[in-house]
Coordinates of C-alpha atoms in Angstrom, one line a residue:
G29 CA 4.9 31.3 -12.8
N30 CA 3.5 34.1 -10.5
I31 CA 1.9 31.4 -7.9
P32 CA 3.8 30.9 -4.7
V33 CA 4.7 27.4 -3.6
M34 CA 4.1 26.2 -0.1
D35 CA 6.0 23.0 1.3
F36 CA 3.4 20.3 3.0
S37 CA 6.0 17.1 2.4
F38 CA 7.0 16.8 6.1
R39 CA 4.0 13.5 6.4
R40 CA 5.6 12.1 2.9
M41 CA 8.9 12.7 3.7
M42 CA 11.1 8.8 3.7
A43 CA 14.5 10.5 5.4
G44 CA 13.6 10.0 8.6
V45 CA 12.8 12.6 10.8
A46 CA 16.5 13.9 11.1
G47 CA 16.8 14.8 7.6
T48 CA 14.0 16.7 7.3
P49 CA 14.8 20.4 8.0
E50 CA 18.2 19.8 5.5
I51 CA 15.2 19.1 2.6
V52 CA 12.8 22.0 3.4
R53 CA 15.9 23.9 3.3
A54 CA 16.8 22.4 0.3
L55 CA 12.9 23.0 -1.3
M56 CA 13.1 26.6 0.2
I57 CA 16.8 27.2 -1.9
G58 CA 15.2 26.2 -5.4
G59 CA 12.1 28.4 -4.9
F60 CA 9.4 27.2 -2.0
V61 CA 8.1 30.3 -0.5
G62 CA 7.4 28.7 3.0
T63 CA 6.9 25.4 4.9
S64 CA 4.5 23.3 6.8
H65 CA 7.0 22.1 9.4
T66 CA 7.2 23.9 12.0
Q67 CA 10.1 22.5 13.6
A68 CA 12.4 23.0 10.2
G69 CA 10.7 26.6 10.1
R70 CA 12.5 27.2 13.9
L71 CA 15.5 25.8 13.4
L72 CA 16.4 27.4 9.5
G73 CA 14.4 30.5 10.1
I74 CA 12.4 29.9 7.4
P75 CA 8.5 31.2 7.3
Q76 CA 5.9 28.8 8.8
M77 CA 2.8 28.7 6.5
G78 CA -0.5 25.9 6.2
T79 CA -3.7 25.7 6.8
H80 CA -5.6 23.0 8.6
A81 CA -6.8 19.5 8.1
H82 CA -10.0 18.1 7.7
S83 CA -9.9 16.4 10.7
W84 CA -10.3 20.0 11.9
I85 CA -13.8 20.1 10.9
M86 CA -14.7 16.5 11.2
F87 CA -14.2 16.7 14.9
F88 CA -16.4 19.8 15.2
G89 CA -19.3 18.4 12.7
S90 CA -19.5 21.3 10.8
D91 CA -17.8 23.3 8.6
K92 CA -19.0 26.8 9.6
E93 CA -18.8 25.8 13.5
A94 CA -15.1 24.3 12.4
F95 CA -14.3 27.8 10.3
E96 CA -15.9 30.0 13.4
I97 CA -13.6 28.8 16.0
Y98 CA -10.4 28.9 13.4
G99 CA -11.2 32.6 12.8
L100 CA -11.4 33.2 16.5
Y101 CA -7.9 31.3 17.1
Y102 CA -6.4 33.0 13.8
P103 CA -8.5 35.8 13.0
E104 CA -5.1 37.9 11.1
N105 CA -4.4 34.8 8.5
Y106 CA -7.6 32.8 8.8
C107 CA -8.0 30.1 6.1
A108 CA -10.3 27.7 5.3
L109 CA -10.6 24.2 4.4
L110 CA -13.6 23.5 1.9
D111 CA -13.7 20.3 0.3
T112 CA -14.5 18.0 3.5
Y113 CA -18.5 17.7 2.6
N114 CA -20.4 19.4 -0.2
T115 CA -16.8 22.2 -2.0
L116 CA -19.2 24.4 -3.8
G117 CA -22.2 24.0 -1.3
K118 CA -21.8 23.9 2.5
G119 CA -17.5 24.6 2.0
V120 CA -17.9 27.6 0.1
E121 CA -21.0 28.8 1.7
A122 CA -20.0 28.5 5.4
D123 CA -16.7 29.9 4.1
I124 CA -18.1 33.6 2.8
K125 CA -20.7 33.4 6.2
V126 CA -17.1 33.1 8.7
T127 CA -15.5 35.5 6.4
K128 CA -18.0 38.4 6.5
Q129 CA -18.3 37.6 10.3
L130 CA -14.6 38.7 10.8
L131 CA -14.8 41.5 8.1
W132 CA -17.4 42.6 10.2
K133 CA -15.8 42.8 13.8
K134 CA -12.5 44.5 12.5
L135 CA -14.4 47.2 11.1
G136 CA -15.4 47.8 14.3
N137 CA -19.3 46.4 13.8
D138 CA -21.2 43.8 16.3
G139 CA -23.8 41.5 16.2
E140 CA -24.1 39.8 12.4
P141 CA -23.4 41.2 9.3
W142 CA -26.2 42.2 7.3
Y143 CA -24.3 44.8 4.3
S144 CA -25.6 43.1 1.2
P145 CA -23.2 41.7 -1.6
E146 CA -23.2 45.1 -3.3
E147 CA -22.7 46.8 -0.2
W148 CA -19.7 44.7 0.9
R149 CA -18.2 44.8 -2.8
I150 CA -17.9 48.2 -2.3
I151 CA -17.0 49.2 1.0
L152 CA -14.6 46.8 0.2
E153 CA -13.3 48.2 -2.9
Q154 CA -13.7 51.9 -2.5
S155 CA -13.9 52.6 1.3
E156 CA -10.8 55.0 2.5
G157 CA -12.1 54.5 5.9
A158 CA -13.1 50.6 5.7
K159 CA -9.6 49.9 3.8
K160 CA -7.2 52.1 7.1
K161 CA -9.1 49.2 9.6
L162 CA -8.5 45.9 7.1
G163 CA -5.6 47.2 5.8
N164 CA -3.9 44.7 3.5
I165 CA -5.9 41.5 5.1
V166 CA -5.9 38.6 3.0
Y167 CA -8.3 35.8 3.8
Y168 CA -7.4 32.4 2.1
A169 CA -9.9 29.5 1.3
R170 CA -7.7 25.9 0.5
N171 CA -9.3 23.3 -2.6
D172 CA -7.5 20.2 -1.6
S173 CA -9.7 17.8 -4.1
G174 CA -11.3 17.4 -7.7
D175 CA -11.0 19.5 -10.6
Q176 CA -8.9 22.6 -9.3
E177 CA -9.7 24.5 -12.5
Y178 CA -13.4 23.9 -12.5
F179 CA -13.4 24.4 -8.2
T180 CA -11.3 27.0 -7.9
R181 CA -13.1 29.2 -10.6
E182 CA -16.6 28.2 -9.1
I183 CA -15.1 29.2 -5.5
W184 CA -14.4 32.7 -7.2
R185 CA -17.3 33.0 -8.8
K186 CA -19.5 32.7 -5.5
F187 CA -17.2 35.3 -3.7
E188 CA -17.5 37.6 -6.5
E189 CA -21.5 36.8 -5.8
A190 CA -20.8 37.4 -2.3
G191 CA -18.8 40.9 -2.7
I192 CA -15.5 39.9 -0.7
A193 CA -13.3 38.7 -4.0
S194 CA -11.6 41.7 -3.4
V195 CA -10.3 40.0 0.1
K196 CA -10.5 36.4 -1.2
K197 CA -7.5 34.2 -2.7
I198 CA -7.3 30.5 -2.9
V199 CA -5.2 27.8 -2.2
A200 CA -4.9 24.5 -4.2
S201 CA -3.6 21.1 -2.8
N202 CA -3.7 17.8 -3.9
D203 CA -1.4 15.6 -5.6
L204 CA 0.2 18.6 -7.4
D205 CA 3.6 18.4 -8.9
E206 CA 5.4 20.7 -12.2
Y207 CA 2.5 19.9 -14.7
T208 CA -0.2 20.1 -12.2
L209 CA 0.7 23.3 -11.4
H210 CA 2.2 24.0 -15.2
Q211 CA -1.8 23.9 -16.2
I212 CA -2.8 25.5 -13.3
V213 CA -0.9 28.6 -14.4
N214 CA -1.1 28.5 -18.1
G215 CA -5.2 27.3 -18.0
D216 CA -8.4 28.6 -16.7
S217 CA -7.7 28.4 -12.6
K218 CA -8.3 30.9 -10.2
V219 CA -5.6 29.8 -8.3
H220 CA -2.9 32.1 -5.7
V221 CA -1.2 29.6 -3.8
A222 CA 0.2 26.2 -4.5
G223 CA 0.9 23.7 -1.6
V224 CA 2.8 20.4 -2.7
G225 CA 3.6 17.3 -0.9
T226 CA 4.5 13.8 -2.0
K227 CA 6.1 15.1 -5.4
A228 CA 8.1 18.0 -3.4
V229 CA 10.4 14.9 -2.2
S230 CA 9.8 12.1 -4.0
D231 CA 9.2 11.3 -7.8
L232 CA 8.6 7.4 -7.0
P233 CA 5.3 6.0 -6.9
S234 CA 4.1 6.5 -3.6
P235 CA 0.7 5.2 -1.3
G236 CA -2.4 8.0 -1.1
V237 CA -2.2 7.1 2.5
V238 CA -3.3 9.7 5.1
Y239 CA -4.5 10.7 8.3
K240 CA -8.6 11.2 8.6
L241 CA -10.8 11.1 11.7
A242 CA -12.9 7.9 11.6
A243 CA -15.0 9.1 15.4
V244 CA -14.6 11.6 18.1
V245 CA -15.6 10.7 21.9
E246 CA -17.8 13.0 23.3
G247 CA -18.6 12.9 27.2
G248 CA -15.9 10.7 29.9
G249 CA -16.6 7.5 31.6
D250 CA -19.9 5.8 31.9
R251 CA -21.8 9.3 29.9
A252 CA -19.0 9.0 27.0
Q253 CA -20.5 8.6 23.3
V254 CA -18.7 7.8 19.9
R255 CA -20.3 9.5 17.3
S256 CA -19.2 8.6 13.9
V257 CA -17.6 10.5 10.9
V258 CA -16.9 10.3 7.4
K259 CA -15.2 12.6 5.5
S260 CA -17.8 12.7 1.6
G261 CA -16.4 15.7 -0.6
N262 CA -14.9 13.7 -3.2
P263 CA -16.1 9.9 -3.4
A264 CA -12.8 8.9 -4.3
K265 CA -11.3 10.4 -1.1
S266 CA -14.7 9.1 1.4
T267 CA -13.3 7.9 4.6
I268 CA -14.8 5.2 6.9
P269 CA -16.4 5.4 9.6
Y270 CA -15.8 4.2 13.3
P271 CA -16.2 1.3 14.7
N272 CA -15.0 -0.8 12.3
T273 CA -13.1 -4.1 11.5
P274 CA -10.8 -4.9 8.8
L275 CA -10.6 -9.0 8.6
V276 CA -8.3 -10.9 6.2
L277 CA -9.9 -14.3 4.1
F278 CA -8.3 -17.1 3.6
G279 CA -9.2 -19.6 1.2
S280 CA -8.9 -23.6 1.5
D281 CA -5.5 -23.1 0.4
D282 CA -4.8 -21.1 2.9
K283 CA -3.9 -18.4 0.7
I284 CA -5.1 -14.9 1.6
C285 CA -8.4 -14.8 -1.5
G286 CA -10.1 -11.5 0.0
Y287 CA -10.0 -8.4 2.3
V288 CA -13.0 -7.2 4.4
V289 CA -14.2 -4.6 6.8
C290 CA -17.3 -4.3 8.7
L291 CA -18.8 -4.0 11.9
P292 CA -17.7 -5.4 15.0
E293 CA -21.0 -6.8 16.1
E294 CA -20.2 -8.8 12.5
E295 CA -16.8 -10.1 12.9
D296 CA -17.7 -13.5 15.2
G297 CA -20.1 -14.0 12.7
L298 CA -17.1 -14.0 10.1
I299 CA -14.2 -15.8 11.9
G300 CA -15.2 -18.9 11.4
G301 CA -15.3 -18.6 7.4
G302 CA -18.2 -19.2 5.0
E303 CA -19.8 -16.0 2.0
V304 CA -19.9 -13.1 2.4
E305 CA -20.9 -9.8 0.0
V306 CA -18.2 -6.7 -0.3
I307 CA -18.5 -3.4 -2.0
A308 CA -16.3 -1.1 -3.2
P309 CA -16.4 1.5 -1.2
D310 CA -16.2 4.3 -3.9
N311 CA -19.0 2.1 -6.2
P312 CA -22.0 0.8 -5.2
Y313 CA -22.7 -1.3 -8.1
H314 CA -19.3 -2.8 -8.0
R315 CA -20.6 -5.6 -5.6
E316 CA -19.0 -9.3 -5.6
K317 CA -19.2 -12.6 -3.1
I318 CA -15.7 -14.0 -1.7
S319 CA -15.9 -17.5 -0.4
F320 CA -13.6 -18.4 2.8
R321 CA -12.4 -20.9 4.8
S322 CA -11.1 -18.3 8.0
A323 CA -11.1 -14.9 8.5
A324 CA -8.5 -13.2 11.2
R325 CA -7.8 -9.8 12.5
I326 CA -5.6 -7.3 10.5
L327 CA -5.3 -4.7 13.2
Y328 CA -4.1 -5.1 17.1
K329 CA -4.6 -2.4 19.5
Y330 CA -0.8 -1.7 20.8
V331 CA -1.4 1.3 22.9
K332 CA -3.8 1.4 25.6
S333 CA -5.0 3.8 27.6
G334 CA -1.3 5.7 27.0
K335 CA 0.5 2.8 27.7
L336 CA 1.8 -0.4 25.4
N337 CA -0.4 -2.8 25.7
V338 CA 2.4 -5.4 23.8
L339 CA 6.7 -6.4 25.1
P340 CA 8.7 -3.3 23.7
E341 CA 10.5 -6.6 21.5
T342 CA 7.5 -5.7 19.1
F343 CA 9.1 -3.2 17.7
T344 CA 12.5 -3.6 17.8
D345 CA 13.2 -7.7 17.3
T346 CA 14.1 -7.0 13.4
K347 CA 14.4 -11.0 12.7
A348 CA 10.8 -11.3 14.4
V349 CA 9.6 -8.9 12.1
M350 CA 11.1 -10.1 9.5
K351 CA 9.7 -13.6 9.6
K352 CA 6.1 -12.2 9.9
A353 CA 6.3 -9.9 7.4
Q354 CA 7.6 -12.9 4.9
T355 CA 4.7 -15.6 6.0
Y356 CA 1.9 -12.9 4.7
F357 CA 4.1 -12.2 1.8
N358 CA 3.8 -16.3 1.4
Q359 CA 0.1 -16.3 1.7
L360 CA -0.3 -14.2 -0.9
P361 CA -1.4 -15.8 -4.3
N362 CA 1.3 -15.8 -7.0
S363 CA -1.4 -14.6 -9.6
H364 CA -1.1 -11.4 -7.1
K365 CA 2.3 -10.6 -6.9
R366 CA 3.5 -10.7 -10.5
L367 CA 4.3 -7.3 -11.4
L368 CA 2.8 -7.0 -14.9
F369 CA -0.5 -7.3 -14.7
P370 CA -0.9 -8.5 -11.0
Q371 CA -4.6 -10.2 -10.4
R372 CA -6.6 -7.6 -8.3
M373 CA -7.6 -8.8 -4.7
K374 CA -11.3 -8.4 -3.7
S375 CA -11.9 -6.5 -0.9
G376 CA -14.3 -3.8 0.4
L377 CA -17.5 -3.0 2.8
T378 CA -19.8 -5.2 4.1
P379 CA -23.6 -4.1 3.1
A380 CA -24.1 -3.1 6.1
L381 CA -21.0 -0.4 7.1
Y382 CA -21.6 0.6 3.8
E383 CA -25.4 1.4 4.4
L384 CA -23.8 3.5 7.4
R385 CA -21.1 5.1 6.0
A386 CA -24.2 6.1 3.3
Q387 CA -26.3 7.3 6.3
L388 CA -23.3 10.1 7.6
I389 CA -22.2 11.0 4.5
K390 CA -26.1 11.6 3.5
K391 CA -26.2 13.5 6.7
S392 CA -23.2 15.5 6.3
H393 CA -24.5 16.9 2.8
E394 CA -28.0 18.2 4.4

């Protein structure tokens, strides 16, 4: 339709770093308008475009502070990612406040904006003086989760109520493909730009693996403090805060019988085996108990203080890695390896870690 589509695919590309500029070039030939892959843009003269990540907001701790600082760096092409904590609450409210701050400064004013929504609407849509100062300025807002039709329509309604809809556009992303784009174009969505990642480069099933901040270290030396953070805008995408320790659990037959993510102080009590209750991260009512004989760490610290903490052969000895992978695979019960209707592996968070996460989610919504 008439919705420009941006390439957001770099993190999901399977061709290796060397092949990615050619993939971006192919997408541009196929009709994309720009890419978030800055190297491909530099090499091939392709327009570079995109937005900030959820980690940007999680670093600062609040939508408003993150948007304000982003606006300082990008006052001409500001774009706010709304769904880190509460899309239609704190997210869009902060975006409206910062958008008005940016417009207020561009109009030559000092202090905090005081125009009413109706005054904003009149000034932005009818004032020739304002149009001359603002030019063709457009400020974007991005929604990256949930029902795009519902959320974008509600975001747009709030922009209209605030009187700034004439200078705002909405970017949609989150596992978009030709079918969801068709629905956006022909449905009741309020989407002006789309960002497509995984499905731009792969039609194969792909794991929803993303990176998010789990904690921020504030200060340095003996005064360094770890502040746990969590993304909470969408229950299905809520993250697990640091500090945490993932463990693999083994049954009496030495086969893997489950996984658990616990607080560091709980680890010693689990290594020797026993029984643990786990809670599904996205469903507090899904609780189950796992009996196990022993537990082992899954993660190891490969880099410490900026230096390799292991021998380089850890990465280059392919035979050793193959042997290790086969060992793990052999430890999976056959019921979990079958192609048709494989048995689900028990896994989840300990009640203590789940409670920490719940408190952080609650705090992020306040």
